[in-house]
Amino acid sequence: MDCTVVNNVKAATRRGKEDKKVLRKQLKASHTLLKHEGISTASQPTKNLVVANGGLGNGVSREDLSASMKQFGDVESLFMPPQKPYAFVTYRSEDDARKAHTQLNGQKLLSGENSVTLYLSYVDSVKHKEEARVHFPEGLALVKDFVSPEEEALLLAAVDWSTSDQGLPEECLAVLHRCLQDGHINVLPDQLTVNQYETGQGIPPHVDTHSAFADTILSLSLGAKTVMEFRHPDGRVVPIVLPERSLLVMKGQSRYLWTHGITPRKFDLVPACETQSADHSEPDLGSHGDLTLSKRGTRTSFTFRKIRHEPCCCAFPSACDSQGGSSPSPPSQPSLPSCHANATRLEEEYVHRVYDAIASHFSSTRHTPWPRVCHFLSSLPPGSVLADVGCGNGKYLGVNPQLIPVGCDRSSALVQICTERGFNAFVSDALSVPLRTDSCDACISIAVIHHFSTQERRLAAVRELLRLLKPGGQALIYVWAYEQEYNKQRSKYLKDHNKPQNGEKSKDKLGESQEPHEEPSVLTASHLDNNHTGDLKDDSKMTEGKLSVHTNRTAFTSQDLLVPWHLKGRKTRVEEESSSGLHTTKSSDSKLSPSVDTSQVPGGSSVPVFHRYYHVFQQGELEQLCIEVTGVKVQTSYHDQGNWCVILQKE
């Protein structure tokens, strides 16, 4: 046979194999969309396509996806749901959709630093619910282009980063007089805080202390834009795009009642085109279908305030420290959930939101893998497929380079950290992991299952681990133990009870111990929102079904509780705000949030705190939970530095 013919046959065979591989992955993507998103694909060509892996959640920008789609015809519409790993495209003709379906399936798309493989399927129609636009919080105004590029350069050059205290720069006076003339303020501010946010930094939601400052607060954004979220005590969230050189004016309710914060991340979801109305009555992110990704740059904020010299008498006494209130807070401690809906709500507020807010700081304290987990990973045969369910910052994904690891976590911020470290990770709930049944040789779940708030949900988490395992595969599970003293040995968690308090120096390297709850030495975050502080009482008893707040470094007295995450190594609000003038904070480390001044606990408390929900396991409880799952064998169980641990095998 002619060599050319032979080569053509081989090439055709290779193409045939590649086409089959693409088809298999396309079908898998369709199945995943149906199972997890309820999206049904069509067997016959239509002019509508769903593009798996082509979503904002995969780091794909609207501009890059649109350019790729437009190669094959006129695109009528492109809908990219926020945080989702897929997009919908509608062509003007069915023929154009067919071309895209044929040419793009299985092809890689480069978008910024990301490379994704696209899988396209037909859908009968594109249906998406347009969320109603929400108005700015009462008393909030945003003025775009308030300063010119020349004024921006002068203001940035006026900051002396070598000192944390200096007089009010003269370059600010013209800006402040303009604010006065335009009616944004009635009196000139006498205090300025300058914060510099590197790419990936943020500041958790907070309310500036009522007793420290008067009503109006001005915030000038320089250098780069960002997205700030305002949160009302009733749960409403309003994201606001703060463009470069814009002025944010907070008065009344927006200043006293709503929290404001910036999520730490490297990309923001922003409108693909300017849609905000001229009168500033609508948020920038009102239309979810027209969003794209915007990479953050280095942003410097100038926050101007007027120091208050008398008690605050605002119209929001429940949130006012001068009137005996506190930051926006729930009327009482949360209760143990009585149904599935309550359980998901509790975990969303006291687990998911917390870890998203503190992700970069949490990660900085989680850098040393625990020895016995490393031993388990090192014992696995080379080439084993490992799933780390609840992988956090991915510290176990690189322990054994001979494995094929994949991680998932409920926190998108932690998954982003994994991705930046070069690990393969994705966002997923531990109760529904989008991996095939019987696909993994081993699974690990380290410090995850104790965050589920009901027995049914903890059992479901174990079942999901076993579903992923191949027959004969092993799973390692760690949960926090009720018994912090075992065999007459106190865990390091208890041994560290007398460690230095806030502001004191310590030689201890925090985050090195085996238990999953070592507190960081420096955190510049604040309360997550009104659901995490306020009327929570630091006691050891549960009353009327309420969750108690655990006293750190002490023995547990209840199994279901809220564990504080203390923010240490900073001055109190009173110390920071006792003088007027300029306060500067600059950090070159992307893991540290930029400033404590505007993120301290409202009300002058010296120790800002998050609260995380835990169910601590009693001896034998974890084993009993696991054997309720059909087809599982508990190979071994042990107590490891304040944690109960099991190794399971799928029979």
XYZ file of C-alpha atoms in Angstrom:
651
model
C 0.000 0.000 0.000
C 1.264 3.503 -0.868
C 2.862 5.322 2.124
C 0.688 8.362 1.514
C -2.449 6.260 1.693
C -1.240 4.594 4.901
C -0.515 7.969 6.483
C -3.926 9.284 5.447
C -5.614 6.256 7.011
C -3.667 6.748 10.250
C -4.519 10.433 10.309
C -8.183 9.652 9.726
C -8.085 7.078 12.538
C -6.532 9.622 14.901
C -9.152 12.190 13.928
C -11.845 9.611 14.505
C -10.537 8.863 17.983
C -10.250 12.555 18.798
C -13.787 13.188 17.551
C -15.104 10.378 19.743
C -13.232 11.777 22.728
C -14.719 15.226 22.134
C -18.182 13.690 21.766
C -17.806 11.821 25.068
C -16.769 14.983 26.867
C -19.539 16.955 25.199
C -22.116 14.408 26.406
C -20.585 14.491 29.883
C -20.857 18.279 29.901
C -24.507 18.031 28.835
C -25.200 15.545 31.620
C -23.514 17.819 34.178
C -25.572 20.806 33.015
C -28.771 18.805 33.371
C -27.879 17.329 36.759
C -26.577 20.462 38.454
C -28.212 23.326 36.575
C -31.410 21.807 35.168
C -30.400 22.751 31.595
C -31.732 20.324 28.973
C -29.825 20.129 25.699
C -31.467 19.443 22.312
C -30.620 16.568 19.981
C -31.375 18.575 16.830
C -29.629 21.776 15.696
C -31.122 25.097 16.788
C -29.769 28.631 16.664
C -29.212 28.534 20.451
C -26.110 27.042 22.053
C -24.988 26.447 25.622
C -21.203 26.751 25.959
C -19.849 24.593 28.781
C -16.573 25.878 30.334
C -17.190 29.236 28.647
C -18.618 31.083 31.642
C -17.614 33.905 33.916
C -17.112 31.304 36.638
C -14.284 29.801 34.566
C -12.518 33.137 34.223
C -13.692 33.669 30.637
C -14.429 37.287 29.733
C -17.401 38.325 27.631
C -15.091 39.999 25.118
C -13.009 36.855 24.490
C -15.993 34.513 24.229
C -17.887 36.933 21.996
C -14.922 37.292 19.625
C -14.642 33.515 19.364
C -18.355 33.086 18.655
C -18.520 35.875 16.077
C -16.046 34.030 13.844
C -18.902 31.820 12.660
C -21.713 34.291 12.095
C -23.883 37.046 13.479
C -24.431 36.673 17.223
C -27.876 37.825 18.280
C -27.283 37.604 22.018
C -24.720 36.361 24.531
C -25.869 35.631 28.087
C -23.273 34.872 30.763
C -24.824 34.133 34.187
C -22.689 35.420 37.071
C -20.441 32.852 38.790
C -21.513 30.071 36.402
C -19.161 27.910 34.280
C -21.280 28.179 31.134
C -22.811 30.743 28.781
C -25.626 30.901 26.226
C -25.200 32.219 22.694
C -27.947 32.797 20.135
C -27.037 33.163 16.468
C -29.122 34.933 13.870
C -29.368 31.705 11.886
C -29.322 28.005 12.631
C -26.621 27.515 10.020
C -24.226 29.842 11.903
C -24.922 27.963 15.144
C -24.160 24.679 13.368
C -20.796 26.060 12.175
C -19.840 27.120 15.695
C -20.972 23.767 17.099
C -18.809 21.896 14.598
C -15.710 24.074 14.714
C -15.491 25.033 18.402
C -16.345 21.771 20.163
C -13.273 20.546 21.992
C -11.261 23.648 21.091
C -9.262 25.660 23.605
C -10.052 29.286 24.319
C -7.469 31.609 25.840
C -8.924 34.316 28.049
C -6.367 36.366 29.918
C -4.285 33.928 31.953
C -6.867 31.129 31.625
C -7.097 28.375 29.042
C -10.366 26.433 28.834
C -11.735 23.744 26.537
C -15.186 24.559 25.164
C -18.004 22.043 24.726
C -21.085 23.250 22.876
C -24.588 21.780 22.822
C -27.842 22.925 21.254
C -30.715 24.145 23.424
C -34.270 24.847 22.325
C -34.389 28.274 23.904
C -32.459 30.566 26.204
C -34.476 31.458 29.260
C -33.096 33.573 32.028
C -34.823 35.493 34.726
C -33.884 39.151 34.705
C -33.418 40.147 38.315
C -35.177 43.321 39.323
C -32.957 46.331 39.610
C -32.333 47.439 43.151
C -31.798 51.032 44.155
C -28.791 52.486 45.864
C -29.010 52.411 49.661
C -30.724 55.507 50.972
C -28.223 58.331 51.389
C -25.627 56.878 49.004
C -24.374 58.764 45.953
C -21.652 58.038 43.416
C -20.097 60.818 41.345
C -18.011 59.619 38.406
C -14.885 61.469 37.253
C -14.978 63.714 40.312
C -11.275 64.437 39.914
C -9.282 64.772 36.711
C -6.354 62.494 35.793
C -4.025 65.392 36.647
C -5.592 65.823 40.103
C -5.402 62.058 40.615
C -1.652 62.098 39.952
C -1.125 65.008 42.364
C -3.110 63.324 45.145
C -1.235 60.033 44.801
C 2.109 61.821 44.794
C 1.162 63.728 47.966
C 0.988 60.611 50.127
C 4.034 59.912 52.259
C 4.033 56.126 52.735
C 7.035 56.287 55.053
C 4.892 57.514 57.949
C 1.471 56.553 59.252
C 0.736 60.087 60.475
C 1.096 63.373 58.662
C -0.883 66.540 58.198
C -3.747 66.793 55.737
C -2.061 67.260 52.328
C -2.688 70.621 50.687
C -3.565 68.805 47.458
C -6.766 67.587 49.154
C -8.094 71.064 49.948
C -9.308 71.848 46.437
C -11.159 68.525 46.308
C -12.796 69.110 49.687
C -13.873 72.665 48.816
C -15.476 71.283 45.657
C -17.356 68.746 47.803
C -18.530 71.641 49.951
C -19.631 73.709 46.955
C -21.471 70.773 45.380
C -23.420 70.127 48.578
C -21.920 66.712 49.380
C -20.795 67.980 52.816
C -21.714 70.874 55.117
C -18.403 71.155 56.959
C -14.861 70.296 55.945
C -13.535 66.907 57.160
C -10.592 66.846 59.562
C -9.537 63.218 59.232
C -8.221 61.302 56.222
C -7.336 57.632 55.871
C -5.446 56.511 52.770
C -5.531 52.796 51.987
C -3.780 51.047 49.123
C -5.289 47.827 47.818
C -3.082 45.574 45.725
C -4.669 43.194 43.225
C -6.534 40.488 45.151
C -6.935 42.439 48.383
C -10.234 43.415 49.984
C -11.870 44.592 53.176
C -14.687 42.666 54.907
C -18.119 44.266 55.440
C -18.239 46.808 58.268
C -19.907 49.996 59.487
C -17.693 52.919 60.494
C -18.078 53.611 64.207
C -20.951 55.999 64.979
C -19.353 57.604 68.034
C -16.066 58.293 66.265
C -17.240 60.118 63.151
C -20.022 62.473 62.059
C -22.623 61.639 59.440
C -21.079 62.083 55.988
C -18.147 59.944 54.854
C -16.416 60.575 51.520
C -14.382 57.939 49.680
C -12.325 58.820 46.617
C -11.156 55.910 44.418
C -7.840 56.446 42.617
C -5.700 54.262 40.380
C -8.187 51.534 39.541
C -11.851 50.592 39.832
C -13.357 47.982 42.116
C -16.712 46.607 43.247
C -17.962 47.459 46.747
C -20.877 45.564 48.289
C -23.425 47.202 50.567
C -25.431 44.865 52.802
C -28.620 45.710 54.722
C -29.521 43.921 57.987
C -32.496 42.338 56.194
C -30.159 40.533 53.803
C -30.330 42.816 50.757
C -27.018 43.125 48.948
C -26.250 45.940 46.505
C -22.946 45.740 44.574
C -21.619 49.087 43.378
C -18.895 49.583 40.777
C -16.524 52.323 41.955
C -14.786 53.657 38.838
C -11.333 55.184 38.938
C -11.437 58.851 40.037
C -15.015 58.531 41.364
C -16.340 59.924 44.654
C -18.589 57.838 46.912
C -20.726 59.809 49.374
C -22.236 57.931 52.332
C -24.898 59.674 54.409
C -27.776 58.636 56.650
C -28.851 55.030 56.300
C -26.026 54.038 53.933
C -23.478 55.347 56.444
C -25.077 54.222 59.733
C -26.984 51.020 58.932
C -25.633 49.294 55.817
C -22.288 47.517 55.968
C -19.862 48.068 53.105
C -16.917 45.935 52.052
C -14.806 44.659 49.159
C -14.430 40.920 48.493
C -10.758 39.906 48.103
C -10.332 38.684 44.513
C -8.335 39.472 41.378
C -11.277 39.852 38.998
C -14.586 41.656 39.413
C -17.868 41.137 37.611
C -18.687 44.475 35.997
C -21.073 45.666 33.273
C -19.808 45.100 29.755
C -20.998 48.615 28.945
C -21.827 51.659 31.049
C -25.447 51.282 32.135
C -25.702 53.366 35.292
C -28.149 56.231 34.986
C -26.973 59.802 35.220
C -28.787 60.479 38.486
C -26.938 57.601 40.189
C -30.191 55.959 41.258
C -29.369 52.489 39.927
C -26.474 50.182 40.829
C -23.969 49.314 38.141
C -24.604 45.583 38.475
C -28.341 45.629 37.951
C -28.370 43.660 34.696
C -26.820 40.250 35.227
C -26.869 39.330 31.544
C -24.401 42.031 30.491
C -21.550 41.299 32.875
C -17.930 40.649 32.054
C -14.674 40.227 33.949
C -12.489 43.149 34.931
C -9.001 42.523 36.291
C -8.286 44.576 39.359
C -5.374 46.962 39.504
C -3.774 48.773 42.423
C -6.452 51.006 43.936
C -5.808 53.775 46.455
C -8.727 55.130 48.460
C -8.852 58.515 50.184
C -11.515 58.359 52.919
C -12.452 61.712 54.469
C -14.329 61.937 57.783
C -15.288 64.535 60.381
C -14.333 63.497 63.913
C -17.295 63.559 66.304
C -16.884 65.286 69.676
C -20.284 64.458 71.148
C -22.371 61.260 71.356
C -24.114 60.126 68.186
C -27.891 60.619 68.186
C -28.678 59.079 64.785
C -31.991 57.500 63.830
C -30.561 53.965 64.064
C -30.162 53.255 67.810
C -29.928 49.470 67.346
C -26.744 49.982 65.334
C -25.359 52.891 67.346
C -22.705 52.440 70.015
C -23.530 55.874 71.544
C -27.118 54.765 72.116
C -26.320 51.374 73.602
C -26.585 49.441 70.345
C -23.917 47.807 68.238
C -23.263 47.049 64.648
C -26.270 45.721 62.685
C -26.950 42.384 64.317
C -29.577 39.694 64.746
C -31.952 40.063 67.688
C -30.613 36.852 69.214
C -28.145 34.032 68.739
C -28.923 31.643 65.870
C -30.656 28.381 66.718
C -29.936 24.822 65.737
C -31.678 24.215 62.387
C -35.014 22.424 62.484
C -35.294 21.741 58.732
C -33.232 21.562 55.555
C -33.915 25.195 54.640
C -32.771 26.425 58.057
C -29.639 24.280 57.834
C -28.598 25.663 54.451
C -29.292 29.198 55.661
C -27.192 28.719 58.802
C -24.285 27.256 56.836
C -24.481 30.010 54.227
C -24.273 32.735 56.876
C -21.899 31.150 59.379
C -19.658 29.058 57.113
C -19.708 29.997 53.433
C -19.748 33.778 53.797
C -17.115 33.712 56.504
C -14.581 31.674 54.532
C -15.131 33.717 51.381
C -14.487 36.885 53.369
C -11.365 35.683 55.210
C -9.981 33.439 52.457
C -6.625 35.130 51.896
C -5.962 35.476 55.639
C -7.166 31.969 56.383
C -4.856 30.683 53.651
C -1.859 32.473 55.161
C -2.298 30.397 58.344
C -2.727 27.100 56.476
C 0.673 26.417 54.966
C 1.944 23.240 56.689
C 0.272 19.891 55.851
C -0.455 17.656 58.838
C 1.948 14.673 59.072
C -0.624 11.866 59.283
C -2.537 13.223 56.293
C 0.746 13.355 54.384
C 1.434 9.758 55.384
C -1.920 8.675 53.947
C -1.272 10.518 50.677
C 2.254 9.147 50.396
C 0.959 5.585 50.816
C -1.206 5.794 47.679
C 0.111 4.075 44.512
C 1.588 6.303 41.792
C -1.021 7.453 39.276
C -3.872 7.315 41.794
C -6.686 9.800 41.199
C -7.222 11.852 44.370
C -10.215 14.083 45.159
C -9.717 16.604 47.971
C -13.285 17.562 48.850
C -13.097 20.825 50.766
C -9.543 21.501 49.635
C -9.269 25.026 51.095
C -6.100 26.654 49.768
C -4.904 23.354 48.255
C -2.109 22.593 50.715
C -2.605 18.823 50.209
C -2.903 18.865 46.414
C 0.875 18.987 45.941
C 1.999 16.681 48.768
C 2.516 13.626 46.531
C 3.554 14.608 42.973
C 2.937 11.049 41.767
C -0.825 11.411 42.260
C -3.418 12.910 39.923
C -5.119 15.335 42.316
C -8.217 17.472 41.907
C -9.667 19.724 44.583
C -13.006 21.383 45.176
C -14.252 23.828 47.766
C -17.441 25.774 48.463
C -15.426 29.007 48.712
C -14.696 30.543 45.311
C -12.047 32.746 46.947
C -10.138 29.708 48.256
C -10.467 27.938 44.892
C -8.970 31.006 43.240
C -5.966 30.686 45.564
C -5.613 27.026 44.501
C -5.718 28.043 40.841
C -3.074 30.714 41.389
C -0.848 28.036 42.916
C -1.211 25.900 39.807
C -3.583 23.306 41.260
C -6.614 21.822 39.514
C -9.598 22.913 41.602
C -13.183 24.008 41.117
C -16.082 25.411 43.139
C -18.470 22.767 44.422
C -20.658 21.874 47.365
C -19.352 18.818 49.219
C -22.825 17.273 48.998
C -22.876 17.322 45.192
C -19.447 16.998 43.588
C -19.567 17.031 39.760
C -17.262 14.032 39.322
C -18.235 10.614 37.970
C -19.270 7.814 40.309
C -16.445 5.302 40.929
C -13.862 7.691 39.421
C -11.395 8.236 42.287
C -8.828 5.962 43.895
C -8.828 8.063 47.066
C -10.658 10.976 48.661
C -9.788 13.193 51.585
C -12.102 15.409 53.622
C -10.065 17.430 56.087
C -11.935 19.704 58.523
C -15.072 19.876 56.380
C -17.885 17.631 57.623
C -18.016 19.333 61.042
C -19.377 22.436 59.238
C -22.627 20.643 58.277
C -25.335 21.497 60.768
C -27.552 18.380 60.774
C -26.952 14.651 61.087
C -28.606 14.089 57.690
C -26.275 16.519 55.950
C -23.177 15.093 57.625
C -24.273 11.617 56.523
C -24.868 12.895 52.981
C -21.326 14.275 52.905
C -19.888 10.840 53.758
C -22.125 9.200 51.141
C -20.842 11.604 48.507
C -17.234 10.697 49.303
C -18.044 7.009 48.947
C -19.883 7.617 45.663
C -16.730 9.105 44.157
C -14.514 6.175 45.184
C -13.765 3.201 42.985
C -14.430 -0.179 44.632
C -11.495 -0.728 46.962
C -10.747 2.997 47.111
C -9.974 4.748 50.385
C -11.213 7.940 52.040
C -9.574 9.844 54.901
C -11.848 12.043 57.033
C -10.830 14.520 59.759
C -13.323 16.324 62.025
C -12.802 18.448 65.123
C -13.109 16.458 68.349
C -15.220 17.291 71.395
C -12.525 15.573 73.451
C -9.585 17.981 73.275
C -7.905 15.950 76.013
C -7.372 12.289 75.100
C -5.311 9.593 76.829
C -4.278 12.199 79.402
C -2.782 14.349 76.648
C -4.086 17.855 76.001
C -4.285 18.951 72.373
C -2.189 21.880 71.188
C -5.438 23.820 70.942
C -5.754 23.696 74.732
C -2.014 24.025 75.362
C -2.043 27.373 73.562
C -4.608 28.789 76.003
C -2.082 31.206 77.505
C -0.661 32.437 74.216
C -0.099 36.222 73.885
C -3.188 38.311 73.365
C -3.899 40.993 70.785
C -1.051 43.363 70.143
C 1.499 41.310 72.094
C 4.442 39.796 70.322
C 4.735 36.053 70.048
C 7.492 33.769 68.876
C 4.995 31.043 68.039
C 4.553 30.309 64.347
C 0.800 30.203 64.129
C -0.885 27.862 61.720
C 1.736 25.127 62.132
C -0.218 22.876 64.484
C -2.279 19.919 63.414
C -5.684 21.025 64.501
C -7.642 22.977 61.877
C -8.485 25.978 64.040
C -5.272 27.844 64.771
C -6.004 31.559 64.896
C -3.937 33.870 62.693
C -1.434 36.268 64.244
C -2.525 39.154 62.043
C -5.897 39.562 60.388
C -7.269 42.856 59.181
C -10.812 41.710 58.518
C -13.896 42.745 60.458
C -17.341 41.364 61.126
C -18.649 39.568 58.081
C -22.065 41.112 58.426
C -24.868 41.620 60.901
C -25.389 37.882 61.271
C -22.074 37.205 62.942
C -21.752 39.566 65.862
C -23.778 41.893 67.999
C -25.923 40.173 70.597
C -23.945 36.912 70.519
C -22.995 36.064 74.080
C -19.707 34.422 74.920
C -20.929 31.679 77.206
C -20.719 27.925 77.332
C -24.361 27.001 77.691
C -27.055 26.535 75.107
C -30.317 28.167 76.042
C -33.619 27.521 74.324
C -31.909 25.771 71.410
C -29.589 28.695 70.727
C -26.021 28.110 69.603
C -23.424 29.093 72.164
C -20.272 31.020 71.351
C -17.197 29.027 72.289
C -14.410 30.579 74.335
C -11.253 29.905 72.335
C -8.567 27.620 73.778
C -10.939 26.063 76.316
C -12.600 22.665 76.529
C -15.895 22.269 74.702
C -19.100 22.183 76.725
C -21.508 21.686 73.802
C -21.276 19.980 70.422
C -22.987 22.591 68.260
C -21.470 26.011 68.614
C -20.032 29.136 67.030
C -16.266 29.445 67.132
C -14.785 32.969 67.043
C -12.068 33.893 64.595
C -10.209 36.679 66.394
C -8.467 39.424 64.479
C -5.203 40.132 66.219
C -2.219 42.436 66.271
C -4.031 45.739 65.629
C -4.811 48.901 67.558
C -8.312 49.498 68.756
C -10.635 51.847 66.945
C -10.333 54.325 69.811
C -6.532 54.335 69.532
C -6.632 54.731 65.759
C -9.225 57.487 65.756
C -8.036 59.615 68.652
C -6.326 62.131 66.388
C -7.138 63.978 63.218
C -4.950 64.290 60.163
C -3.819 61.620 57.703
C -3.452 57.909 58.434
C -1.851 55.761 55.742
C -1.777 52.008 55.339
C 0.029 50.284 52.505
C 0.665 46.582 52.055
C 2.689 44.912 49.332
C 1.607 41.449 50.451
C -1.499 40.420 48.550
C -2.529 38.150 51.395
C -3.051 41.063 53.762
C -5.992 43.402 53.551
C -4.899 47.021 53.311
C -6.213 48.792 56.402
C -7.564 48.153 59.849
C -8.816 51.682 60.334
C -12.040 51.315 58.412
C -12.460 47.618 59.177
C -12.291 47.613 62.926
C -15.316 46.524 64.873
C -18.004 49.190 64.818
C -18.347 50.564 68.304
C -14.660 50.697 69.209
C -14.155 47.044 70.131
C -10.496 46.101 70.091
C -10.922 42.587 68.708
C -12.949 42.209 65.507
C -14.469 38.735 65.301
C -16.047 36.338 62.823
C -18.164 33.409 64.009
C -18.085 30.014 62.281
C -20.507 27.150 62.888
C -19.105 23.769 64.023
C -20.472 20.435 65.163
C -17.647 18.894 67.209
C -17.680 15.086 67.207
C -17.676 12.911 70.290
C -15.651 9.719 70.482
C -17.174 6.998 68.282
C -19.591 9.390 66.567
C -17.638 9.630 63.306
C -17.321 5.848 62.996
C -21.040 5.427 63.713
C -21.862 7.988 61.040
C -19.710 6.216 58.458
C -21.074 2.714 59.000
C -24.567 3.985 58.239
C -23.426 4.212 54.614
C -23.953 0.992 52.698
C -20.839 -0.659 51.289
C -18.242 0.985 53.499
C -15.644 -0.538 55.779
C -13.930 1.465 58.534
C -10.298 0.382 58.215
C -8.974 2.424 61.120
C -9.862 5.335 63.363
C -7.704 7.487 65.603
C -7.413 10.747 67.559
C -4.910 13.198 66.118
C -4.204 16.459 67.991
C -7.799 17.302 68.810
C -9.396 15.660 65.749
C -11.260 12.402 65.235
C -10.093 10.652 62.075
C -11.129 7.595 60.057
C -9.851 5.782 56.992
C -12.676 4.177 55.030
C -12.654 1.640 52.226
C -15.357 1.179 49.632
C -16.268 -2.485 49.399
